[in-house]
PDB file of C-alpha atoms in Angstrom:
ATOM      1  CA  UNK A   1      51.138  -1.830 -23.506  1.00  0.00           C
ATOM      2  CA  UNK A   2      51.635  -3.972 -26.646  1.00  0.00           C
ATOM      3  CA  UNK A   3      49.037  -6.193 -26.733  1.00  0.00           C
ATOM      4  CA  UNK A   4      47.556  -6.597 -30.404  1.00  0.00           C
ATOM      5  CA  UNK A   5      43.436  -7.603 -30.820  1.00  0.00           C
ATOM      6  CA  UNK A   6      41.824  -6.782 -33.487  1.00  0.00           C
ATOM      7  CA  UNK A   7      38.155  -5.548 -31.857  1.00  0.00           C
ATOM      8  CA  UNK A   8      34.886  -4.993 -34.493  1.00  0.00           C
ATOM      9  CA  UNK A   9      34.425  -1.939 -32.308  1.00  0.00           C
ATOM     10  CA  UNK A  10      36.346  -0.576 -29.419  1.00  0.00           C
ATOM     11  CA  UNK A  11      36.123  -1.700 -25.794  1.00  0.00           C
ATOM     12  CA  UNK A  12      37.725   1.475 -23.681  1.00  0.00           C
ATOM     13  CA  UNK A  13      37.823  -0.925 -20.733  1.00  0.00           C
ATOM     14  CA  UNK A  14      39.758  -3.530 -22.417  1.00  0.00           C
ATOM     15  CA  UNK A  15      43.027  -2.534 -21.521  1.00  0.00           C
ATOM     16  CA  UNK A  16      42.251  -1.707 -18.027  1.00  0.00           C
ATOM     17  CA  UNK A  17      40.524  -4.761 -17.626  1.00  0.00           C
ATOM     18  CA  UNK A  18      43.439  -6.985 -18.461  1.00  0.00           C
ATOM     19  CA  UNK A  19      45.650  -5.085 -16.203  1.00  0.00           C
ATOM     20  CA  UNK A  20      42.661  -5.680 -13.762  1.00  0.00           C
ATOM     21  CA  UNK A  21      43.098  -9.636 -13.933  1.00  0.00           C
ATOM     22  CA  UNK A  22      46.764  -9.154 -13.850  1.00  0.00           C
ATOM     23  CA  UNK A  23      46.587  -7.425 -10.697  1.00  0.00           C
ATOM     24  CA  UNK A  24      44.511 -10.343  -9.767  1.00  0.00           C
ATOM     25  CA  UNK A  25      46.950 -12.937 -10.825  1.00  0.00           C
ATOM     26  CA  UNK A  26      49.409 -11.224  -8.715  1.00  0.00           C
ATOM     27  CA  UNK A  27      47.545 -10.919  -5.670  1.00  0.00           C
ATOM     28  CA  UNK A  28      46.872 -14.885  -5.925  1.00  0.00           C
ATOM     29  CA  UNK A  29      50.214 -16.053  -6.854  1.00  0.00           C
ATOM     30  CA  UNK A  30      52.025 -13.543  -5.415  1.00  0.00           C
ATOM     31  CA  UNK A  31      56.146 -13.723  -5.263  1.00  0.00           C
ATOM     32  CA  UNK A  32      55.643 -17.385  -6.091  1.00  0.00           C
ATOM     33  CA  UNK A  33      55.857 -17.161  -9.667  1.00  0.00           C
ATOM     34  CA  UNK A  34      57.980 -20.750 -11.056  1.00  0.00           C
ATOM     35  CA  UNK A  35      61.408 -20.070 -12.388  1.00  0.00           C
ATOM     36  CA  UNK A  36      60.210 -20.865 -15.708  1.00  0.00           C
ATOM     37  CA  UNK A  37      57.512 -18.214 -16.286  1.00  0.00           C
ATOM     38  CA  UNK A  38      59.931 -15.849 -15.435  1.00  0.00           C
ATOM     39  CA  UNK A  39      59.019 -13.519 -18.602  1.00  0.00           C
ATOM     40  CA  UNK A  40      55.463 -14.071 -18.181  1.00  0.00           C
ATOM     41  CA  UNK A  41      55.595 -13.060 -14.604  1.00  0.00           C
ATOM     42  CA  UNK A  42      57.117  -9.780 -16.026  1.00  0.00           C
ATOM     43  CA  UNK A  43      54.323  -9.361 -18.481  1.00  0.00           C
ATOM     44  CA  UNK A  44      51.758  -9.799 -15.963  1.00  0.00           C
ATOM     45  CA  UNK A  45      53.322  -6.972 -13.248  1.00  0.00           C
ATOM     46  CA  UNK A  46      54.224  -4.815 -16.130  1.00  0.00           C
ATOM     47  CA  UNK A  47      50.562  -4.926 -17.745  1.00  0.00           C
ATOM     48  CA  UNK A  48      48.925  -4.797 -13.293  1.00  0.00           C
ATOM     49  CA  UNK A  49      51.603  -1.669 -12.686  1.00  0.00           C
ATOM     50  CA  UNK A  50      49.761   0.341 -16.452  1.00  0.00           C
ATOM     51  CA  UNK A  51      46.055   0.022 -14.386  1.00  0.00           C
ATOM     52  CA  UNK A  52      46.017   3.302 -14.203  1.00  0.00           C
ATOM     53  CA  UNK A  53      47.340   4.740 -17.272  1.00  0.00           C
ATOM     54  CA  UNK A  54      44.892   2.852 -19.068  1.00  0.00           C
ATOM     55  CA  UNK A  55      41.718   3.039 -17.165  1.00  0.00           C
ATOM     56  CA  UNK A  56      39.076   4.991 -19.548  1.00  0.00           C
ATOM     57  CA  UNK A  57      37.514   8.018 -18.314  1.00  0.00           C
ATOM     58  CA  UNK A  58      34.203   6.393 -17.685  1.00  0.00           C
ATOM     59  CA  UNK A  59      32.643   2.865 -17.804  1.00  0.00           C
ATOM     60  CA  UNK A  60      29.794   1.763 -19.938  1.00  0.00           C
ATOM     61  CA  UNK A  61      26.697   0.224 -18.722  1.00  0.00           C
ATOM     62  CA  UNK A  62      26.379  -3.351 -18.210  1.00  0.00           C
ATOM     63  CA  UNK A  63      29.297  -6.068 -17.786  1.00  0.00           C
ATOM     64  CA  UNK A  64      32.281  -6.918 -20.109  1.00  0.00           C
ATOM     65  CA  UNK A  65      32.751 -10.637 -20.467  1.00  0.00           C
ATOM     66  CA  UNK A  66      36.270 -12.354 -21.191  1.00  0.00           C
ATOM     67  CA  UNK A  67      38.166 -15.608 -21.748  1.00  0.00           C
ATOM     68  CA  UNK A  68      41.749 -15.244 -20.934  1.00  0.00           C
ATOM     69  CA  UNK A  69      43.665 -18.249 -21.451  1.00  0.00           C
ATOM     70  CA  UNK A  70      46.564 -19.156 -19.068  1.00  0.00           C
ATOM     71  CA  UNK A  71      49.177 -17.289 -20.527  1.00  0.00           C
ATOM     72  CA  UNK A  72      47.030 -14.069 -21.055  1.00  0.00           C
ATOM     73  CA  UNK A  73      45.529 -14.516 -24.717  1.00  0.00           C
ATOM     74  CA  UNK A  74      42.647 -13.185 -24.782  1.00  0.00           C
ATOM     75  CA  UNK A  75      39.663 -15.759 -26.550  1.00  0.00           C
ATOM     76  CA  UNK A  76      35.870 -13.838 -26.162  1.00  0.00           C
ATOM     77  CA  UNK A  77      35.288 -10.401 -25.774  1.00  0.00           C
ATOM     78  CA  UNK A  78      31.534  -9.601 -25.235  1.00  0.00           C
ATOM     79  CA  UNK A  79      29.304  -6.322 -24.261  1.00  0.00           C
ATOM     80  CA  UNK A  80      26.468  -7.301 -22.340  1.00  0.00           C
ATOM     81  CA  UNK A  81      24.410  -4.109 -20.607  1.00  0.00           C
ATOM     82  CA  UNK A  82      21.316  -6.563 -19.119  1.00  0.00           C
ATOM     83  CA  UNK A  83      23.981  -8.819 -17.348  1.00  0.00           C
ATOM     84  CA  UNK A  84      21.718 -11.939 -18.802  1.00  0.00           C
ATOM     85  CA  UNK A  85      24.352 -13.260 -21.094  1.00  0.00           C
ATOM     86  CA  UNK A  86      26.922 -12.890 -17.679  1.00  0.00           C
ATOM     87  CA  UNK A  87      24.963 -14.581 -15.575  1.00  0.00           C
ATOM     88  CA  UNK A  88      24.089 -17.352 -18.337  1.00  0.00           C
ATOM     89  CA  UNK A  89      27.756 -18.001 -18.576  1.00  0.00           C
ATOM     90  CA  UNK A  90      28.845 -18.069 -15.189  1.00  0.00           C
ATOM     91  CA  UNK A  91      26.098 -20.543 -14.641  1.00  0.00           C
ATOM     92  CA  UNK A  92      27.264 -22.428 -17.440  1.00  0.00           C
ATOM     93  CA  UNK A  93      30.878 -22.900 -16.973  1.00  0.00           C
ATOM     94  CA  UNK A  94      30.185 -23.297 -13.258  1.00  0.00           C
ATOM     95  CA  UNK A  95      27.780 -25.970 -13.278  1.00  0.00           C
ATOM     96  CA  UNK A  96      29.744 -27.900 -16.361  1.00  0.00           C
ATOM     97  CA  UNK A  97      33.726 -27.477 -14.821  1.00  0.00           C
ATOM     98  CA  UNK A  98      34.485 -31.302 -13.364  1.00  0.00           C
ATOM     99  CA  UNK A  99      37.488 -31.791 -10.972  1.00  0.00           C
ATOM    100  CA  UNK A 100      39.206 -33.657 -13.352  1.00  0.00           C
ATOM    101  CA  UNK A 101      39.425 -31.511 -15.304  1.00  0.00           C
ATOM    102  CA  UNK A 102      42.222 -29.094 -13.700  1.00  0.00           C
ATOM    103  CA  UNK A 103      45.651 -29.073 -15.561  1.00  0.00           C
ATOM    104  CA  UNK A 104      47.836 -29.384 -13.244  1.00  0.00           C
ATOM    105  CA  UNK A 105      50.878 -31.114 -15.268  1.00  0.00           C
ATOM    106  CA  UNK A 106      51.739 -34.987 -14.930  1.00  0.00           C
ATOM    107  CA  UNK A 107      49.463 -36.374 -12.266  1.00  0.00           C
ATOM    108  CA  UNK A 108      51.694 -39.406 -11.483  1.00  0.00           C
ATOM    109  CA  UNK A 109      54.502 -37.366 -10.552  1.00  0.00           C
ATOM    110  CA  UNK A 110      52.000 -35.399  -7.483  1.00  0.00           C
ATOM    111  CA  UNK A 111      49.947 -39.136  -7.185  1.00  0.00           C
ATOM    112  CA  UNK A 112      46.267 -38.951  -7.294  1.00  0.00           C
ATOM    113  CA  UNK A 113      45.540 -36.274  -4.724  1.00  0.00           C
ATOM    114  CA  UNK A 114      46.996 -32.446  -4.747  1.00  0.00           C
ATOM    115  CA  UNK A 115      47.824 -31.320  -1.108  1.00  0.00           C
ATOM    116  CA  UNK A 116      44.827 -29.008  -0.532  1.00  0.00           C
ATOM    117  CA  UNK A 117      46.765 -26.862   1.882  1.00  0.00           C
ATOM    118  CA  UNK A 118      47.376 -23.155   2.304  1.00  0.00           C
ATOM    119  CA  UNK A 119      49.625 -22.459  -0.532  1.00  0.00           C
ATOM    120  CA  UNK A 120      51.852 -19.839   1.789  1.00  0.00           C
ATOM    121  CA  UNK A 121      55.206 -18.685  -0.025  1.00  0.00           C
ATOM    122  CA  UNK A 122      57.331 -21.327   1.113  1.00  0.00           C
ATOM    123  CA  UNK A 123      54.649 -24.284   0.541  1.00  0.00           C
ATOM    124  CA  UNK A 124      54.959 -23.115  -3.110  1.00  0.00           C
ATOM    125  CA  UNK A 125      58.518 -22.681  -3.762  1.00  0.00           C
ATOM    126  CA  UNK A 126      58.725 -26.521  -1.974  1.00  0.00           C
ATOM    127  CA  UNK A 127      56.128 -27.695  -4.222  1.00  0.00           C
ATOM    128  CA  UNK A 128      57.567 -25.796  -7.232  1.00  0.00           C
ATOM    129  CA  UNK A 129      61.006 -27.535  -6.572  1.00  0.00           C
ATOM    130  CA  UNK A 130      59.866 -31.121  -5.909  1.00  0.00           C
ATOM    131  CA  UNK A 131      57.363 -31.084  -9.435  1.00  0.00           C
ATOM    132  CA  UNK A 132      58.204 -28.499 -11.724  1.00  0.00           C
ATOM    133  CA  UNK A 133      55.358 -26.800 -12.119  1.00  0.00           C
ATOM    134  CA  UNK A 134      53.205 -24.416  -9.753  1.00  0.00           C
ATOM    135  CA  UNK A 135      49.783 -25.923  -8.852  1.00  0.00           C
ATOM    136  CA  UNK A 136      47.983 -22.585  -9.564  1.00  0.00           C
ATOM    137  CA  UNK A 137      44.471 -22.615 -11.290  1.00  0.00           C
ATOM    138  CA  UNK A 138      45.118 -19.150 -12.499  1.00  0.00           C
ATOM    139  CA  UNK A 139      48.478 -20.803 -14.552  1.00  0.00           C
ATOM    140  CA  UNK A 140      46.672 -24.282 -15.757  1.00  0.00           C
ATOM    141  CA  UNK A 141      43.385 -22.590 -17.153  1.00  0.00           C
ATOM    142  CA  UNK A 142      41.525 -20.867 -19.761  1.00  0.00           C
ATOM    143  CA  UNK A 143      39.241 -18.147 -17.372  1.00  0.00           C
ATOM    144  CA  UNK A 144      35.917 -16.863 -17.754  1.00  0.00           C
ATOM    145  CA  UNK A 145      36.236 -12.923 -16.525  1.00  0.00           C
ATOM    146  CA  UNK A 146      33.210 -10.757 -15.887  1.00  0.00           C
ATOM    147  CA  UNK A 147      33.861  -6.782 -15.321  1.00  0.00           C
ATOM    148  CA  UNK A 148      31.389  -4.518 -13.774  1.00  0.00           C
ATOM    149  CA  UNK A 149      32.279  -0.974 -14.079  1.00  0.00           C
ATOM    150  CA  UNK A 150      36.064  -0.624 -12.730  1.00  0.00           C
ATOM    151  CA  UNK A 151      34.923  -3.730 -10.707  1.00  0.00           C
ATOM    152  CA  UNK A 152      36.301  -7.533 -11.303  1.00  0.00           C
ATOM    153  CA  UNK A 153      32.914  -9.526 -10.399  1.00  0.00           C
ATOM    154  CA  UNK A 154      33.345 -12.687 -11.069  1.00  0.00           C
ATOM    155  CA  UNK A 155      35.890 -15.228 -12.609  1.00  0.00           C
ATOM    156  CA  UNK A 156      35.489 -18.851 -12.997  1.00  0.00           C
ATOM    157  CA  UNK A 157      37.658 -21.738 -14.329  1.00  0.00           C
ATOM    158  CA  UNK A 158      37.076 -23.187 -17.789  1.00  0.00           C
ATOM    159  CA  UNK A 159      37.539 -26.303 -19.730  1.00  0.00           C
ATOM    160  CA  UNK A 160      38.799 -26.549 -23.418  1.00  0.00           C
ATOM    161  CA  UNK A 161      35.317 -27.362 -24.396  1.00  0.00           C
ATOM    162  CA  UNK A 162      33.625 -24.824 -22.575  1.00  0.00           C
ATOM    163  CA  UNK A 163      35.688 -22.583 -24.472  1.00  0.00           C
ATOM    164  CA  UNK A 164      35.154 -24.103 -27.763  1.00  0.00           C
ATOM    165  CA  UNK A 165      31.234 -24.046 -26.665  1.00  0.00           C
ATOM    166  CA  UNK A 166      31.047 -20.726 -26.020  1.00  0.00           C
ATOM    167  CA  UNK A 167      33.143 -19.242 -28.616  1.00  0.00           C
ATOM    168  CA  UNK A 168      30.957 -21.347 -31.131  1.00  0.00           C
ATOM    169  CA  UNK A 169      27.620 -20.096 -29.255  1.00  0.00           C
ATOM    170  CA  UNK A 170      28.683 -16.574 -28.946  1.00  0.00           C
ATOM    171  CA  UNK A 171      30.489 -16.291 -32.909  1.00  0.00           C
ATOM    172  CA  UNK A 172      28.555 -13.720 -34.505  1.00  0.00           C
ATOM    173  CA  UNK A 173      28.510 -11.339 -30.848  1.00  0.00           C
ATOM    174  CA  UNK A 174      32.318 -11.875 -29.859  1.00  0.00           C
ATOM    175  CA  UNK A 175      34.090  -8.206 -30.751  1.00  0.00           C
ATOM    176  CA  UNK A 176      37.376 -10.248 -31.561  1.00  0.00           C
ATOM    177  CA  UNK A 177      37.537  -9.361 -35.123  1.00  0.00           C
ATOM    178  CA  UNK A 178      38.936 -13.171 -35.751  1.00  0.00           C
ATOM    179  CA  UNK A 179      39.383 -13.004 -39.871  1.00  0.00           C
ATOM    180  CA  UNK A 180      41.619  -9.671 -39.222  1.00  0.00           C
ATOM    181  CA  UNK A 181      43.408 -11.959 -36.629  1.00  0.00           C
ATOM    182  CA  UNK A 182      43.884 -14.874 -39.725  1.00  0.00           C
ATOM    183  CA  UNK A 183      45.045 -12.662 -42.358  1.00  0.00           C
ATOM    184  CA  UNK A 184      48.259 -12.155 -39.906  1.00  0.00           C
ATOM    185  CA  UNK A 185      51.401 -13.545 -41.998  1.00  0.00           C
ATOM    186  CA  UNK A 186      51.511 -15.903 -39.190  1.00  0.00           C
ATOM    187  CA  UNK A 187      48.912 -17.804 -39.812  1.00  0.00           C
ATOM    188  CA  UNK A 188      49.269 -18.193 -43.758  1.00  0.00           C
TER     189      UNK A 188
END
């Protein structure tokens, strides 16, 4: 898998943890992908189908927490073998994540309720055709993913300034070696 991050030290379970959430995504959205993700959707089921080329041979101790943003980036990396720091930002982005806060394109288009049914296949594709846009948390946010073992355990939505929170509380223990990230020609 290409998938560049500069870590301070290496995470075994990084790789098989993103193809982990991918698998997720997949199970959630399903064939229901919108026309124009088209090449993400093949990123995400060509990153679920490595899962088991990358998984390490064994787990540390202890939980692996993530941000992935919406399109797979990947924002916090942390080690945490008490689970404290886990459980302190599940809590935190759980008890701080407003409804009106979900991104779920132009709101005056949909009006000022989203049709809280079962989103079955052809629900979607309807949906999909009449707005533009799939009404999928899992496509609109930035995620807070905790790993146990070989074990999702938890994932919670995110705001843009829960992420900016916790990537400012949690600078000097994020493995995301971010100055090897900004000396990229890209960035210059």
């Amino acid at each position: 898998m290409n998938y560049w991050l500069p870590l301070k030290k290496p995470v075994p379970e990084f790789y098989y943890d993103l193809a982990t959430w991918c698998e997720h995504l997949l199970a959630i959205i399903g064939p229901s992908f919108p026309p124009y993700l088209k090449k993400f959707e093949e990123e995400v089921r060509n990153r679920a189908a490595q899962k088991e080329n990358v998984r390490p041979p064994f787990f540390s101790e202890g939980f692996r927490i993530y941000i992935f943003d919406h399109r797979l980036g990947t924002q916090l990396v942390l080690l945490d073998p008490t689970g404290k720091t886990a459980q302190w930002c599940h809590r935190f982005v759980h008890g701080n994540f407003r409804v009106d806060q979900y991104v779920y394109g132009d709101g005056e288009l949909i009006g000022p309720q989203i049709p809280c049914e079962h989103w079955d296949h052809a629900f979607l594709k309807e949906f999909i055709n009449s707005y533009g846009f799939a009404p999928i948390d899992e496509l609109g946010h930035s995620w807070l993913v905790v790993f146990e073992g070989d074990s999702l355990d938890r994932w919670r939505p995110i705001a843009p300034w829960q992420v900016a929170f916790l990537l400012m509380k949690f600078r000097n223990k994020t493995l995301i070696n971010w100055s090897e990230i900004l000396k990229d020609s890209r960035y210059k």
